Tab-separated table of C-alpha atoms in Angstrom:
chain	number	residue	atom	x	y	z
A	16	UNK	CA	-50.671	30.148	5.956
A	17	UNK	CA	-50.841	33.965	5.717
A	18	UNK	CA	-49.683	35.944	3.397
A	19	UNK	CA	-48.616	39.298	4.786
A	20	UNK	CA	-48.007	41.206	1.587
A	21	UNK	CA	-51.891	40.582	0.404
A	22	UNK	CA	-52.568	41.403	3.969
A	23	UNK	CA	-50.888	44.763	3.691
A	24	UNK	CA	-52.248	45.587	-0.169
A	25	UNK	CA	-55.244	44.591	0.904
A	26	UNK	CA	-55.221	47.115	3.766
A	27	UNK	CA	-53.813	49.659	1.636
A	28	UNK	CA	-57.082	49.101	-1.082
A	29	UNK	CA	-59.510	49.026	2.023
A	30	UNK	CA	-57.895	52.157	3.065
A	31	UNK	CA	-58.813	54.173	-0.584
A	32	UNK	CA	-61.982	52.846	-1.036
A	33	UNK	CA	-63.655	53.480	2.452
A	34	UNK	CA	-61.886	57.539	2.015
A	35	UNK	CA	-63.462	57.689	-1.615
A	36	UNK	CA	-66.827	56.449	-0.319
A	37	UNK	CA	-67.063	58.500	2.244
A	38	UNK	CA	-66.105	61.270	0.318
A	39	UNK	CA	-68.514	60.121	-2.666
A	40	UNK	CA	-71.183	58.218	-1.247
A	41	UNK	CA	-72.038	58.735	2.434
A	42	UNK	CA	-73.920	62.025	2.778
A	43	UNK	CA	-74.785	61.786	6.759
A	44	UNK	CA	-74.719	65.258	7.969
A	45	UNK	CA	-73.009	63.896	11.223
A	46	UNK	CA	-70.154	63.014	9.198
A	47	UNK	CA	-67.494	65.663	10.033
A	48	UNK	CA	-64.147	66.183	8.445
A	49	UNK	CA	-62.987	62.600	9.133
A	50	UNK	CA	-59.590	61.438	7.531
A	51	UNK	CA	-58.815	57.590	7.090
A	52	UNK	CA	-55.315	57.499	8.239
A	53	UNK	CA	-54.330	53.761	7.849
A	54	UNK	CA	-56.125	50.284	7.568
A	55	UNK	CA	-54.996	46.848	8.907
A	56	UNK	CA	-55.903	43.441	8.105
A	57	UNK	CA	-55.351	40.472	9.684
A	58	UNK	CA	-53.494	37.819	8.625
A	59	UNK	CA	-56.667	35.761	7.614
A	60	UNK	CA	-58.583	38.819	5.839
A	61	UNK	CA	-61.386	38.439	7.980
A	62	UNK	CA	-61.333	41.468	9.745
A	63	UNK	CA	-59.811	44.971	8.702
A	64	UNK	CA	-59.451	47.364	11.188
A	65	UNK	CA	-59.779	51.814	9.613
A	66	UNK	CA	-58.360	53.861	11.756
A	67	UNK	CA	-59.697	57.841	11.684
A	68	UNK	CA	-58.915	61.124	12.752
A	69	UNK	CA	-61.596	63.813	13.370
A	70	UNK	CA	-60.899	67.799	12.574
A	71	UNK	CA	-62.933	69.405	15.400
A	72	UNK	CA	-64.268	69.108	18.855
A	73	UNK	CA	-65.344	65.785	21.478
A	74	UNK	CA	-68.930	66.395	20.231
A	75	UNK	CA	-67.795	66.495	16.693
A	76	UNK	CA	-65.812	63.270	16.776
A	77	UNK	CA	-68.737	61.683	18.860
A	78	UNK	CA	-71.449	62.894	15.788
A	79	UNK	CA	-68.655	61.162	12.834
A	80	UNK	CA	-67.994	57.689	14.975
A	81	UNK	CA	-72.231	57.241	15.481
A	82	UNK	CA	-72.094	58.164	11.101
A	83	UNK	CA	-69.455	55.521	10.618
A	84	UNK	CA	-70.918	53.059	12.933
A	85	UNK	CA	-74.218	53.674	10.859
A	86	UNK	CA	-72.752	53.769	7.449
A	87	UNK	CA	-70.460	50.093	7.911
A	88	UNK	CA	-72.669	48.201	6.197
A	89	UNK	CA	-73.002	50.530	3.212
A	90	UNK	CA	-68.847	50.717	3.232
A	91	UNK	CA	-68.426	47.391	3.429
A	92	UNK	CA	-70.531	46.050	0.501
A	93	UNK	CA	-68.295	48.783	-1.045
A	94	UNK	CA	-65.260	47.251	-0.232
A	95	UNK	CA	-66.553	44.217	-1.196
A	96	UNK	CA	-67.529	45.238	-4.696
A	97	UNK	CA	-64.071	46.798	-5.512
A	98	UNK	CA	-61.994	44.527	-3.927
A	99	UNK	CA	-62.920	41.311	-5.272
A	100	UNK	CA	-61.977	39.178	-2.468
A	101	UNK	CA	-63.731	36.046	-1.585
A	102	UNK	CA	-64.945	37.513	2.010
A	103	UNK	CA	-65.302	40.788	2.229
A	104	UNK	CA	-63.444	41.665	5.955
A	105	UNK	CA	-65.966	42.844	8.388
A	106	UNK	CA	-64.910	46.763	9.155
A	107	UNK	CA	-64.319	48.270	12.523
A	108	UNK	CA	-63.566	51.883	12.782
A	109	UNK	CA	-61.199	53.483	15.718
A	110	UNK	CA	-60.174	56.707	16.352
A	111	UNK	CA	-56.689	57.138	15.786
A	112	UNK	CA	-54.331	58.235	18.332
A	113	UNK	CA	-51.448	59.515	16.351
A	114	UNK	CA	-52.788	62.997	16.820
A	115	UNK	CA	-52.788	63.187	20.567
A	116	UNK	CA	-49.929	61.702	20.353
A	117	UNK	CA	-48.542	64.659	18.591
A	118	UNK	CA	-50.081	66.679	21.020
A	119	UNK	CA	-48.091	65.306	24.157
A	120	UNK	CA	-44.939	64.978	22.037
A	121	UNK	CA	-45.349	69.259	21.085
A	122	UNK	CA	-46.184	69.854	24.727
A	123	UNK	CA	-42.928	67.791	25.601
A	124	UNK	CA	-41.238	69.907	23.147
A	125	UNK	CA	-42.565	72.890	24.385
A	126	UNK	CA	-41.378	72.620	28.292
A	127	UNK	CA	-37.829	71.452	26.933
A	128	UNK	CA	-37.190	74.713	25.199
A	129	UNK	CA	-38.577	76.458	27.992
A	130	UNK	CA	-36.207	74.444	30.093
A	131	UNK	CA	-33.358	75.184	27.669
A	132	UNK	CA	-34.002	79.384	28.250
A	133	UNK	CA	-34.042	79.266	31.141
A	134	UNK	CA	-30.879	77.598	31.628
A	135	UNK	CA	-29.252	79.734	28.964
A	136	UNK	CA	-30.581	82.670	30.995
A	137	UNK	CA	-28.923	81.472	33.948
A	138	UNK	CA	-25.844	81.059	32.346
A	139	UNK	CA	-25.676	84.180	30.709
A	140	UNK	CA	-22.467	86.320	32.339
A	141	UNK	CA	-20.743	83.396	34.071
A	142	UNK	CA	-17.632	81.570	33.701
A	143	UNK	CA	-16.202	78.299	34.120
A	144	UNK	CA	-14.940	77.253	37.239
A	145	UNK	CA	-11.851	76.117	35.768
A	146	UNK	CA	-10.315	76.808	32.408
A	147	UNK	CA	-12.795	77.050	29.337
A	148	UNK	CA	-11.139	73.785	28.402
A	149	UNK	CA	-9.678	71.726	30.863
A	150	UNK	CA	-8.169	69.297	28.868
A	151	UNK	CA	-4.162	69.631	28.565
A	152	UNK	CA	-2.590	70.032	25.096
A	153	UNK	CA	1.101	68.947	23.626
A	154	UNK	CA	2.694	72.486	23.744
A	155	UNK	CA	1.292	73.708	26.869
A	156	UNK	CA	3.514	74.678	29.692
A	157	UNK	CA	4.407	72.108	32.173
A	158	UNK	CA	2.770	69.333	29.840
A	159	UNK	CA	5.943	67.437	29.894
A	160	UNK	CA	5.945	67.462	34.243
A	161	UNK	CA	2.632	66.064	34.170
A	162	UNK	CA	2.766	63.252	31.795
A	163	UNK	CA	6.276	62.362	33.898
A	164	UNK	CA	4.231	62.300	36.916
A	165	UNK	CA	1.445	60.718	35.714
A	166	UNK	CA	3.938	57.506	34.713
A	167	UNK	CA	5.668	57.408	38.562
A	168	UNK	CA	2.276	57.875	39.450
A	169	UNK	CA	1.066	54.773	37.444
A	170	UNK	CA	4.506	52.145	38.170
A	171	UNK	CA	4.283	52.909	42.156
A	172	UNK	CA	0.619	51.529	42.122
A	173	UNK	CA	1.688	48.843	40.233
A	174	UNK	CA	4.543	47.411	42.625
A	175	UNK	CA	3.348	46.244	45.814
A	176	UNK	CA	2.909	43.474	48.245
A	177	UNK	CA	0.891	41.229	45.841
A	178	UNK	CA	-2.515	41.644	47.430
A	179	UNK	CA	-4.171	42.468	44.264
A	180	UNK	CA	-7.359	40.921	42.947
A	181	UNK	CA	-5.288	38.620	40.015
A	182	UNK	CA	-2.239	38.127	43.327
A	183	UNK	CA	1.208	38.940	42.710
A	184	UNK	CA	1.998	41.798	41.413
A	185	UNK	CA	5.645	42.537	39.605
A	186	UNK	CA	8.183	42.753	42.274
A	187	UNK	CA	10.684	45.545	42.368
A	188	UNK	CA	13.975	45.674	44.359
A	189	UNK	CA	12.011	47.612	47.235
A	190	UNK	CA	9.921	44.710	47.570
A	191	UNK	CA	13.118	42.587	48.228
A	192	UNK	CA	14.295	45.048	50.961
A	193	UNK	CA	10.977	44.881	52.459
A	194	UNK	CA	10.027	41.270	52.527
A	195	UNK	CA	14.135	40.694	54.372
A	196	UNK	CA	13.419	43.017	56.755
A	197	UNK	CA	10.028	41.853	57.852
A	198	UNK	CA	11.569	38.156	58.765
């Protein structure tokens, strides 16, 4: 049975103390400006995973994972002092891709807007092929044509010969005329 809450306040100490120790403790000259960005656990507390983000170059984020690698055991005995937990979970440190993420999600951005100008620059000057809006009001002239229309419009469709999808349709005294003068 797992608990997830412990899980996740476990993660969440795991996560403070490996940042303070690093900050405090580790003094490898490899170690660039890393950030600890989140910690999981799993559901046994056997294993925590640290996830890390690197300020600075390929080579600079190559030099801080060989420090972490090399400074695990040192950060786990750490966690395993201040956490008080019956097995101290063994670390494993990834880079984090939240920032690249960012990164393609900007650049996304970026060709939107540039999208957006140029349409707007297009646009700039012209008119609507119709009226600005096309929609008719109450009020307007020859709304009350229209709407008259619109209803012949909408009772000659619905009279006919029956061969509708659902059959029969509602007869009308056309219909009659029609159906004598076909026998």
């Amino acid at each position: 049975m797992t608990d997830n809450a412990r899980a996740r306040k476990l993660a969440d100490r795991i996560q403070v103390v490996v940042a303070e120790t690093l900050d405090r403790r580790i003094k490898d000259p490899r170690l660039g400006f890393v950030t600890i960005t989140d910690a999981r656990v799993t559901g046994d507390l056997r294993e925590a995973t640290v996830f890390y983000t690197v300020y600075g170059d390929d080579e600079e984020r190559a030099a801080s994972a060989a420090a972490l690698e090399s400074a695990k055991g040192v950060l786990r005995s750490e966690v395993g002092r201040q956490t008080g937990v019956r097995f101290t979970p063994t670390l494993a440190f990834v880079p984090d891709a939240l920032p690249d993420n960012a990164r393609t999600i900007e650049d996304l951005l970026d060709k939107a807007r540039l999208k957006d100008a140029e349409v707007r620059e297009v646009s700039t000057g012209k008119t609507y092929a119709g009226e600005a809006d096309p929609y008719r009001k109450p009020g307007d002239e020859g709304y009350e044509e229209d709407a008259e229309g619109e209803a012949e419009a909408g009772s000659e469709a619905g009279s006919g010969s029956g061969s509708g999808v659902g059959g029969g349709g509602v007869a009308s005294a056309d219909d009659d005329t029609d159906g004598a003068a076909a026998k």
